[in-house]
Coordinates of C-alpha atoms and ligand atoms in Angstrom, one line a residue:
M1 CA -103.1 65.6 5.1
S2 CA -101.5 62.3 5.8
D3 CA -103.7 59.6 7.3
S4 CA -102.4 57.4 10.1
S5 CA -101.9 54.3 7.9
S6 CA -99.5 56.2 5.6
L7 CA -95.8 56.5 6.0
G8 CA -96.3 60.3 5.4
C9 CA -96.7 62.6 2.5
I10 CA -93.9 63.2 0.0
L11 CA -93.8 66.3 -2.3
V12 CA -92.5 65.3 -5.7
A13 CA -91.5 68.3 -7.7
G14 CA -91.3 67.4 -11.4
G15 CA -93.3 64.2 -10.7
A16 CA -95.1 64.1 -14.0
G17 CA -91.7 63.6 -15.9
Y18 CA -89.9 60.5 -16.9
I19 CA -88.0 59.6 -13.7
G20 CA -90.6 61.4 -11.4
S21 CA -93.6 59.4 -12.7
H22 CA -91.7 56.1 -12.1
T23 CA -90.7 57.2 -8.6
V24 CA -94.3 58.2 -7.8
V25 CA -95.3 54.6 -8.6
C26 CA -92.6 53.2 -6.2
L27 CA -93.5 55.7 -3.4
L28 CA -97.2 54.8 -3.6
E29 CA -96.4 51.1 -3.6
A30 CA -94.1 51.6 -0.6
G31 CA -97.1 53.2 1.3
Y32 CA -96.4 56.9 1.0
E33 CA -98.9 59.5 0.0
V34 CA -97.7 61.7 -2.9
V35 CA -98.3 65.3 -4.0
V36 CA -96.9 66.2 -7.4
V37 CA -96.1 69.7 -8.4
D38 CA -95.2 70.1 -12.1
N39 CA -95.7 72.8 -14.7
L40 CA -96.0 70.1 -17.5
S41 CA -93.4 72.0 -19.6
N42 CA -91.8 68.7 -20.5
S43 CA -94.4 66.1 -19.5
S44 CA -98.1 65.1 -19.7
K45 CA -100.8 64.8 -17.1
V46 CA -101.5 61.5 -18.7
A47 CA -98.4 60.0 -17.1
L48 CA -100.0 60.6 -13.7
D49 CA -103.3 59.1 -14.8
R50 CA -101.3 56.0 -15.8
V51 CA -99.5 56.0 -12.4
E52 CA -102.9 55.8 -10.8
Q53 CA -103.9 53.0 -13.1
I54 CA -100.8 51.0 -12.3
T55 CA -101.0 51.5 -8.5
G56 CA -104.8 51.7 -7.9
K57 CA -103.9 54.7 -5.7
S58 CA -104.5 58.4 -6.2
V59 CA -102.0 61.2 -6.6
T60 CA -102.7 64.8 -5.7
F61 CA -101.5 67.0 -8.5
Y62 CA -100.8 70.8 -8.7
K63 CA -100.0 72.4 -12.0
A64 CA -97.5 75.1 -10.9
D65 CA -94.2 76.6 -11.9
L66 CA -91.6 76.4 -9.2
C67 CA -90.0 79.5 -10.6
D68 CA -93.1 81.6 -9.7
D69 CA -92.6 83.3 -6.4
G70 CA -95.1 82.0 -3.9
A71 CA -96.4 79.2 -6.1
L72 CA -95.5 76.6 -3.5
E73 CA -96.9 78.5 -0.6
P74 CA -100.6 77.3 -0.8
I75 CA -99.4 73.7 -1.4
F76 CA -97.3 73.7 1.8
E77 CA -100.2 75.3 3.6
A78 CA -102.5 72.5 2.5
H79 CA -100.2 69.5 3.2
T80 CA -97.6 68.5 5.8
F81 CA -94.7 66.9 4.0
E82 CA -92.4 64.3 5.4
A83 CA -89.8 65.1 2.7
A84 CA -89.5 66.4 -0.8
I85 CA -87.9 65.0 -4.0
H86 CA -86.8 67.6 -6.5
F87 CA -86.8 66.4 -10.1
A88 CA -88.1 69.6 -11.6
G89 CA -85.9 71.3 -14.1
L90 CA -84.6 71.3 -17.6
K91 CA -82.2 68.6 -18.7
S92 CA -80.9 68.9 -22.2
V93 CA -77.2 69.6 -22.5
S94 CA -77.4 71.0 -26.0
E95 CA -80.4 73.2 -25.3
S96 CA -78.6 74.6 -22.3
V97 CA -75.7 75.7 -24.5
A98 CA -78.1 77.4 -26.8
D99 CA -80.2 79.1 -24.1
P100 CA -78.1 79.3 -20.9
I101 CA -80.2 82.0 -19.3
H102 CA -83.4 79.9 -19.5
Y103 CA -81.5 76.9 -18.0
Y104 CA -79.9 78.9 -15.1
R105 CA -83.2 80.6 -14.3
T106 CA -85.3 77.4 -14.4
N107 CA -83.0 75.1 -12.6
I108 CA -81.5 77.5 -10.0
V109 CA -84.6 79.7 -9.3
S110 CA -86.9 76.6 -8.9
S111 CA -84.4 75.0 -6.5
L112 CA -84.1 78.3 -4.4
N113 CA -87.9 78.6 -4.3
L114 CA -88.3 75.0 -3.2
V115 CA -85.8 75.1 -0.3
T116 CA -87.0 78.6 0.8
T117 CA -90.6 77.3 1.1
M118 CA -89.5 74.1 2.7
A119 CA -87.5 75.9 5.3
K120 CA -90.3 78.3 6.0
H121 CA -92.6 75.3 6.7
G122 CA -90.1 73.3 8.7
C123 CA -89.7 70.6 6.1
K124 CA -86.0 70.0 5.9
K125 CA -85.6 66.6 4.3
L126 CA -84.7 66.7 0.6
V127 CA -83.7 64.3 -2.2
F128 CA -82.2 66.1 -5.2
S129 CA -81.7 64.8 -8.8
S130 CA -78.1 65.4 -9.6
S131 CA -76.2 63.9 -12.4
A132 CA -72.9 62.1 -13.2
T133 CA -72.3 65.0 -15.5
V134 CA -70.9 66.8 -12.4
Y135 CA -67.8 64.6 -12.8
G136 CA -67.0 65.7 -16.4
D137 CA -64.5 63.6 -18.3
P138 CA -63.6 60.9 -15.8
Q139 CA -60.0 60.9 -14.5
Y140 CA -60.5 57.2 -13.4
L141 CA -63.0 54.5 -13.5
P142 CA -65.2 53.4 -11.8
I143 CA -66.2 56.9 -10.7
D144 CA -66.6 57.2 -6.9
E145 CA -68.1 60.2 -5.1
A146 CA -64.6 61.4 -4.2
H147 CA -63.8 61.9 -7.9
P148 CA -63.1 65.7 -8.6
L149 CA -66.0 67.7 -9.8
A150 CA -65.8 69.4 -13.3
I151 CA -66.1 73.0 -12.1
D152 CA -65.0 74.1 -15.6
T153 CA -67.8 72.1 -17.4
D154 CA -68.8 73.4 -20.8
S155 CA -72.4 72.7 -20.3
P156 CA -74.7 75.2 -18.5
Y157 CA -76.9 72.2 -17.7
G158 CA -74.0 70.6 -15.9
A159 CA -73.1 73.9 -14.2
T160 CA -76.7 74.1 -12.8
K161 CA -76.3 70.7 -11.2
L162 CA -72.9 71.7 -9.6
M163 CA -74.4 75.0 -8.4
I164 CA -77.5 73.4 -6.9
E165 CA -75.3 70.9 -5.1
R166 CA -73.2 73.8 -3.8
I167 CA -76.3 75.7 -2.7
L168 CA -77.6 72.7 -0.9
Q169 CA -74.2 72.2 0.9
D170 CA -74.4 75.9 2.0
V171 CA -78.0 75.5 3.1
H172 CA -77.0 72.5 5.2
R173 CA -74.0 74.3 6.7
S174 CA -76.1 77.2 7.7
D175 CA -78.7 74.9 9.3
P176 CA -77.6 71.4 10.1
E177 CA -81.2 70.4 10.8
W178 CA -81.4 69.8 7.0
K179 CA -81.1 66.3 5.8
I180 CA -80.2 66.1 2.1
I181 CA -79.3 63.3 -0.3
M182 CA -78.1 64.4 -3.8
L183 CA -78.4 61.4 -6.1
R184 CA -76.0 61.5 -9.0
Y185 CA -77.7 59.5 -11.7
F186 CA -75.7 57.8 -14.4
N187 CA -77.8 57.0 -17.6
P188 CA -81.4 56.4 -16.7
T189 CA -83.2 54.2 -19.3
G190 CA -86.1 51.7 -19.6
A191 CA -89.7 51.9 -18.5
H192 CA -92.2 50.5 -16.1
E193 CA -92.9 46.8 -16.8
S194 CA -96.6 47.6 -17.6
G195 CA -95.6 49.6 -20.6
L196 CA -98.0 52.3 -19.4
I197 CA -95.3 54.9 -18.5
G198 CA -92.0 55.6 -20.1
E199 CA -89.7 58.2 -21.6
D200 CA -91.5 60.6 -24.0
P201 CA -89.1 63.2 -25.2
V202 CA -90.4 66.3 -27.0
G203 CA -88.8 66.6 -30.4
P204 CA -85.9 64.4 -31.6
P205 CA -84.5 62.5 -28.6
A206 CA -81.1 63.7 -27.5
N207 CA -80.5 60.4 -25.6
L208 CA -79.5 57.1 -27.1
L209 CA -82.2 54.7 -26.0
P210 CA -85.3 56.8 -26.8
F211 CA -83.7 57.4 -30.2
V212 CA -83.2 53.7 -30.8
C213 CA -86.8 53.0 -29.8
Q214 CA -88.2 55.7 -32.2
V215 CA -86.2 54.2 -35.0
A216 CA -87.5 50.7 -34.1
V217 CA -91.1 51.9 -34.1
G218 CA -90.7 53.7 -37.4
R219 CA -90.7 57.3 -36.3
R220 CA -87.1 57.9 -37.4
E221 CA -85.1 56.5 -40.3
K222 CA -81.9 55.4 -38.6
L223 CA -79.7 55.8 -35.5
M224 CA -76.5 57.7 -35.9
V225 CA -73.8 56.1 -33.7
F226 CA -71.7 59.0 -32.5
G227 CA -68.1 57.8 -32.5
S228 CA -66.4 54.7 -33.9
D229 CA -62.9 55.5 -32.8
Y230 CA -63.1 55.6 -29.0
P231 CA -60.5 53.4 -27.3
T232 CA -63.2 50.8 -26.4
D233 CA -63.5 47.2 -27.7
D234 CA -65.9 48.1 -30.5
G235 CA -65.0 51.8 -30.9
S236 CA -68.3 53.2 -29.7
G237 CA -68.8 55.0 -26.4
K238 CA -69.7 53.2 -23.2
R239 CA -72.1 54.2 -20.4
D240 CA -73.6 52.9 -17.2
F241 CA -77.3 52.4 -18.1
I242 CA -79.5 52.2 -15.1
H243 CA -83.1 50.9 -15.2
V244 CA -85.5 53.7 -14.3
V245 CA -87.3 51.4 -11.9
D246 CA -84.0 50.7 -10.0
L247 CA -83.4 54.4 -10.0
S248 CA -86.9 55.0 -8.6
D249 CA -86.4 52.4 -5.9
A250 CA -83.2 54.3 -5.0
H251 CA -85.3 57.4 -4.3
V252 CA -87.6 55.5 -2.0
A253 CA -84.5 54.1 -0.2
A254 CA -83.2 57.7 0.0
V255 CA -86.4 59.0 1.5
K256 CA -86.2 56.2 4.1
A257 CA -82.5 57.0 4.7
L258 CA -82.9 60.7 5.1
P259 CA -83.5 60.8 8.9
N260 CA -80.0 59.2 9.4
V261 CA -77.9 61.4 7.1
S262 CA -76.7 65.0 7.2
I263 CA -75.9 65.7 3.6
E264 CA -74.6 63.1 1.1
A265 CA -73.9 62.9 -2.6
V266 CA -74.5 59.4 -3.8
N267 CA -73.9 57.8 -7.2
V268 CA -76.8 55.8 -8.7
G269 CA -75.6 53.4 -11.4
T270 CA -75.0 49.7 -11.9
G271 CA -71.2 49.6 -11.8
K272 CA -71.2 48.1 -15.3
S273 CA -70.6 49.8 -18.7
T274 CA -72.2 48.9 -22.0
S275 CA -71.3 50.2 -25.4
V276 CA -73.6 52.0 -27.8
L277 CA -73.3 49.2 -30.3
E278 CA -74.0 46.6 -27.6
L279 CA -77.1 48.4 -26.5
H280 CA -78.2 48.7 -30.1
A281 CA -77.7 44.9 -30.6
A282 CA -79.6 44.2 -27.4
M283 CA -82.5 46.3 -28.7
E284 CA -82.4 44.4 -32.0
A285 CA -82.7 41.1 -30.2
V286 CA -85.7 42.3 -28.2
V287 CA -87.5 43.9 -31.2
G288 CA -86.7 40.9 -33.4
K289 CA -85.7 42.9 -36.5
P290 CA -82.8 45.1 -37.7
I291 CA -82.7 48.6 -36.4
P292 CA -81.0 50.7 -39.1
Y293 CA -77.9 52.6 -38.0
E294 CA -74.9 54.4 -39.4
M295 CA -71.5 55.1 -37.8
A296 CA -70.9 58.9 -37.5
A297 CA -68.4 61.3 -36.0
R298 CA -68.1 61.8 -32.2
R299 CA -70.7 64.1 -30.7
P300 CA -68.9 67.2 -29.4
G301 CA -68.6 67.2 -25.6
D302 CA -69.1 63.4 -25.3
I303 CA -66.8 61.4 -23.0
C304 CA -65.5 57.9 -23.9
E305 CA -66.8 55.9 -21.0
C306 CA -68.2 56.2 -17.6
Y307 CA -69.6 53.9 -14.9
A308 CA -70.3 54.2 -11.3
S309 CA -68.7 52.9 -8.1
C310 CA -71.8 51.8 -6.3
G311 CA -70.4 51.1 -2.8
K312 CA -71.6 54.4 -1.2
A313 CA -75.2 53.9 -2.6
K314 CA -75.4 50.5 -0.9
E315 CA -74.1 51.9 2.4
V316 CA -76.2 55.1 2.5
L317 CA -79.3 53.8 0.8
G318 CA -79.8 50.8 3.2
G319 CA -78.4 48.1 1.0
W320 CA -79.9 49.4 -2.3
E321 CA -78.4 48.1 -5.5
A322 CA -79.5 47.8 -9.1
K323 CA -81.4 44.6 -9.9
F324 CA -82.0 45.0 -13.6
G325 CA -79.7 44.5 -16.6
I326 CA -79.6 45.6 -20.2
S327 CA -82.1 43.1 -21.5
D328 CA -84.6 44.2 -18.9
I329 CA -84.0 47.8 -19.9
C330 CA -84.5 47.1 -23.6
E331 CA -87.6 44.9 -23.1
S332 CA -89.3 47.4 -20.9
A333 CA -88.4 50.4 -23.2
W334 CA -89.7 48.5 -26.2
R335 CA -92.9 47.5 -24.4
W336 CA -93.5 51.2 -23.7
Q337 CA -92.6 52.4 -27.2
S338 CA -94.5 49.7 -29.1
Q339 CA -97.6 50.2 -27.0
N340 CA -97.4 54.0 -27.2
P341 CA -95.7 54.8 -30.6
Q342 CA -96.3 58.5 -30.2
G343 CA -95.8 58.5 -26.4
Y344 CA -98.5 60.1 -24.3
A345 CA -99.7 62.0 -27.4
D346 CA -101.5 58.7 -28.3
Q347 CA -103.9 59.3 -25.4
A348 CA -103.6 63.1 -24.7
Ligands
NAD1 P1 -88.2 65.3 -17.3 O1 -88.1 66.5 -18.1 O2 -89.0 64.1 -17.8 O3 -88.8 65.7 -15.9 C1 -88.7 67.0 -15.3 C2 -90.0 67.5 -14.9 O4 -89.9 68.8 -14.3 C3 -91.0 67.6 -16.1 O5 -92.2 67.0 -15.8 C4 -91.2 69.1 -16.3 O6 -92.4 69.4 -16.8 C5 -91.0 69.6 -14.8 N1 -90.5 71.0 -14.7 C6 -89.5 71.6 -15.4 N2 -89.4 72.9 -15.0 C7 -90.3 73.1 -14.1 C8 -90.7 74.2 -13.3 N3 -90.1 75.4 -13.4 N4 -91.7 74.0 -12.4 C9 -92.4 72.8 -12.3 N5 -92.0 71.8 -13.0 C10 -91.0 71.9 -13.9 O7 -86.8 64.8 -16.9 P2 -86.3 63.5 -16.2 O8 -85.5 62.7 -17.1 O9 -87.4 62.8 -15.4 O10 -85.2 64.1 -15.1 C11 -85.6 64.5 -13.8 C12 -84.5 65.1 -13.1 O11 -83.4 64.2 -13.1 C13 -84.0 66.4 -13.8 O12 -83.6 67.3 -12.8 C14 -82.8 66.0 -14.6 O13 -81.9 67.0 -14.7 C15 -82.2 64.9 -13.7 N6 -81.4 63.9 -14.4 C16 -81.9 63.3 -15.5 C17 -81.1 62.4 -16.2 C18 -81.7 61.7 -17.4 O14 -80.9 61.2 -18.2 N7 -83.0 61.6 -17.6 C19 -79.8 62.1 -15.8 C20 -79.3 62.8 -14.6 C21 -80.1 63.7 -14.0
WQD2 C1 -75.0 57.9 -24.6 C2 -74.1 57.5 -25.7 C3 -73.6 59.1 -27.3 C4 -77.6 59.5 -29.1 C5 -76.6 62.6 -21.1 C6 -76.2 63.8 -20.4 C7 -76.0 63.5 -18.9 C8 -77.2 62.8 -18.4 C9 -77.7 61.6 -19.2 C10 -78.7 64.4 -17.4 C11 -73.0 58.5 -26.1 C12 -74.4 58.0 -27.9 C13 -76.5 59.1 -28.3 C14 -77.6 59.1 -30.5 C15 -75.5 58.0 -30.1 N1 -78.4 63.7 -18.4 N2 -75.5 58.4 -28.8 N3 -76.5 58.4 -30.9 O1 -74.4 61.8 -23.2 O2 -74.0 59.8 -21.6 O3 -75.5 61.6 -21.0 O4 -77.8 62.0 -20.6 O5 -78.1 64.7 -16.4 O6 -75.8 64.8 -18.3 O7 -75.0 64.3 -20.9 O8 -76.3 60.1 -22.7 O9 -77.9 58.9 -24.1 O10 -77.1 61.1 -24.9 O11 -75.5 59.2 -25.0 O12 -74.5 57.3 -30.6 O13 -78.5 59.4 -31.2 O14 -74.9 57.2 -26.9 O15 -72.6 59.6 -28.2 O16 -71.9 57.8 -26.4 P1 -74.9 60.9 -22.2 P2 -76.8 59.9 -24.2

């Protein structure tokens, strides 16, 4: 139950994960109480212990699978939630191509169960983790929220984000009491400045920065740079890398903005794009030694470049904008990786 000094209690589904754990820190620091529900399928309870260490505040944790019918019921009976943030789900593009049923089931069923239970208990304020992947190969840059959606996306992962956005639009249309912000993240990277929490992928990282970090720390031999012939200045792909702490702050801003919205899709990026080779060079500067790499063929399905138009975020999220740049991202990611070479397994 929320006490009178708190801003209220926020349910964070998937809150033990990479972005969720950083967001829990920001929520606690902003004065919210937090209840995390996570099945730990891609995360460690240690992350939440570290969150408590960083903030000096406690987090209520339930290990539960959102896909299990009724799993959320006792949690909603025990707490009154101001709003929910829905991070829970699977996020690998390549895994989703290999096992689409698992991806559709996990991402769609978990979302349906969450909104069903929320509606039943009269909690109708939701922030949802969407992705810039919904835009597909950009038709123009920067990408604004009016950019067409890639309804013919090749990736089941991307399709789940599109479907959940559609489901939420329909839920809102059926009951306008719902207040929903769908945040479309660009490329989340970096770690909390303490080095206590960060990205800890299971198996070989699919994403660029964790791979670079694992090469730098000696867990992997070299980085393969996918693509040297893109029409960019250095031939490598370009992305809008957003610091996970900026992204987490955007969630707190979204929770605060919810009472004044109906349903909105909002880009969360920096508005700048950085090439793979530039990011690699920035990490080398931080680490202070060469990070071996080799140029390789393009990765199937990759786009050349994307970066966000950030005007709507500033407007909807009460003036929010990204504060951190590439060197902050690299410094924080390296602090996390060098202090925890094996990720949370170092402590678990
Ligand atoms: P993550 O895997 O670290 O976090 C997701 C969390 O959800 C994990 O802790 C996992 O254990 C939990 N989870 C998965 N299935 C669950 C279930 N059925 N029941 C309960 N918990 C479950 O991923 P992340 O990088 O923190 O991403 C969070 C969200 O943001 C995801 O929805 C992802 O699709 C989305 N997103 C991520 C990125 C990115 O590059 N990291 C980009 C855009 C969008
Ligand atoms: C960035 C760049 C790669 C790894 C993915 C998802 C997207 C979103 C964020 C969830 C590209 C290159 C990468 C490597 C490389 N996730 N690269 N060597 O592909 O922009 O986005 O994560 O919603 O949906 O598609 O991110 O970090 O995988 O790649 O050269 O070992 O780094 O080719 O140009 P991406 P990424």
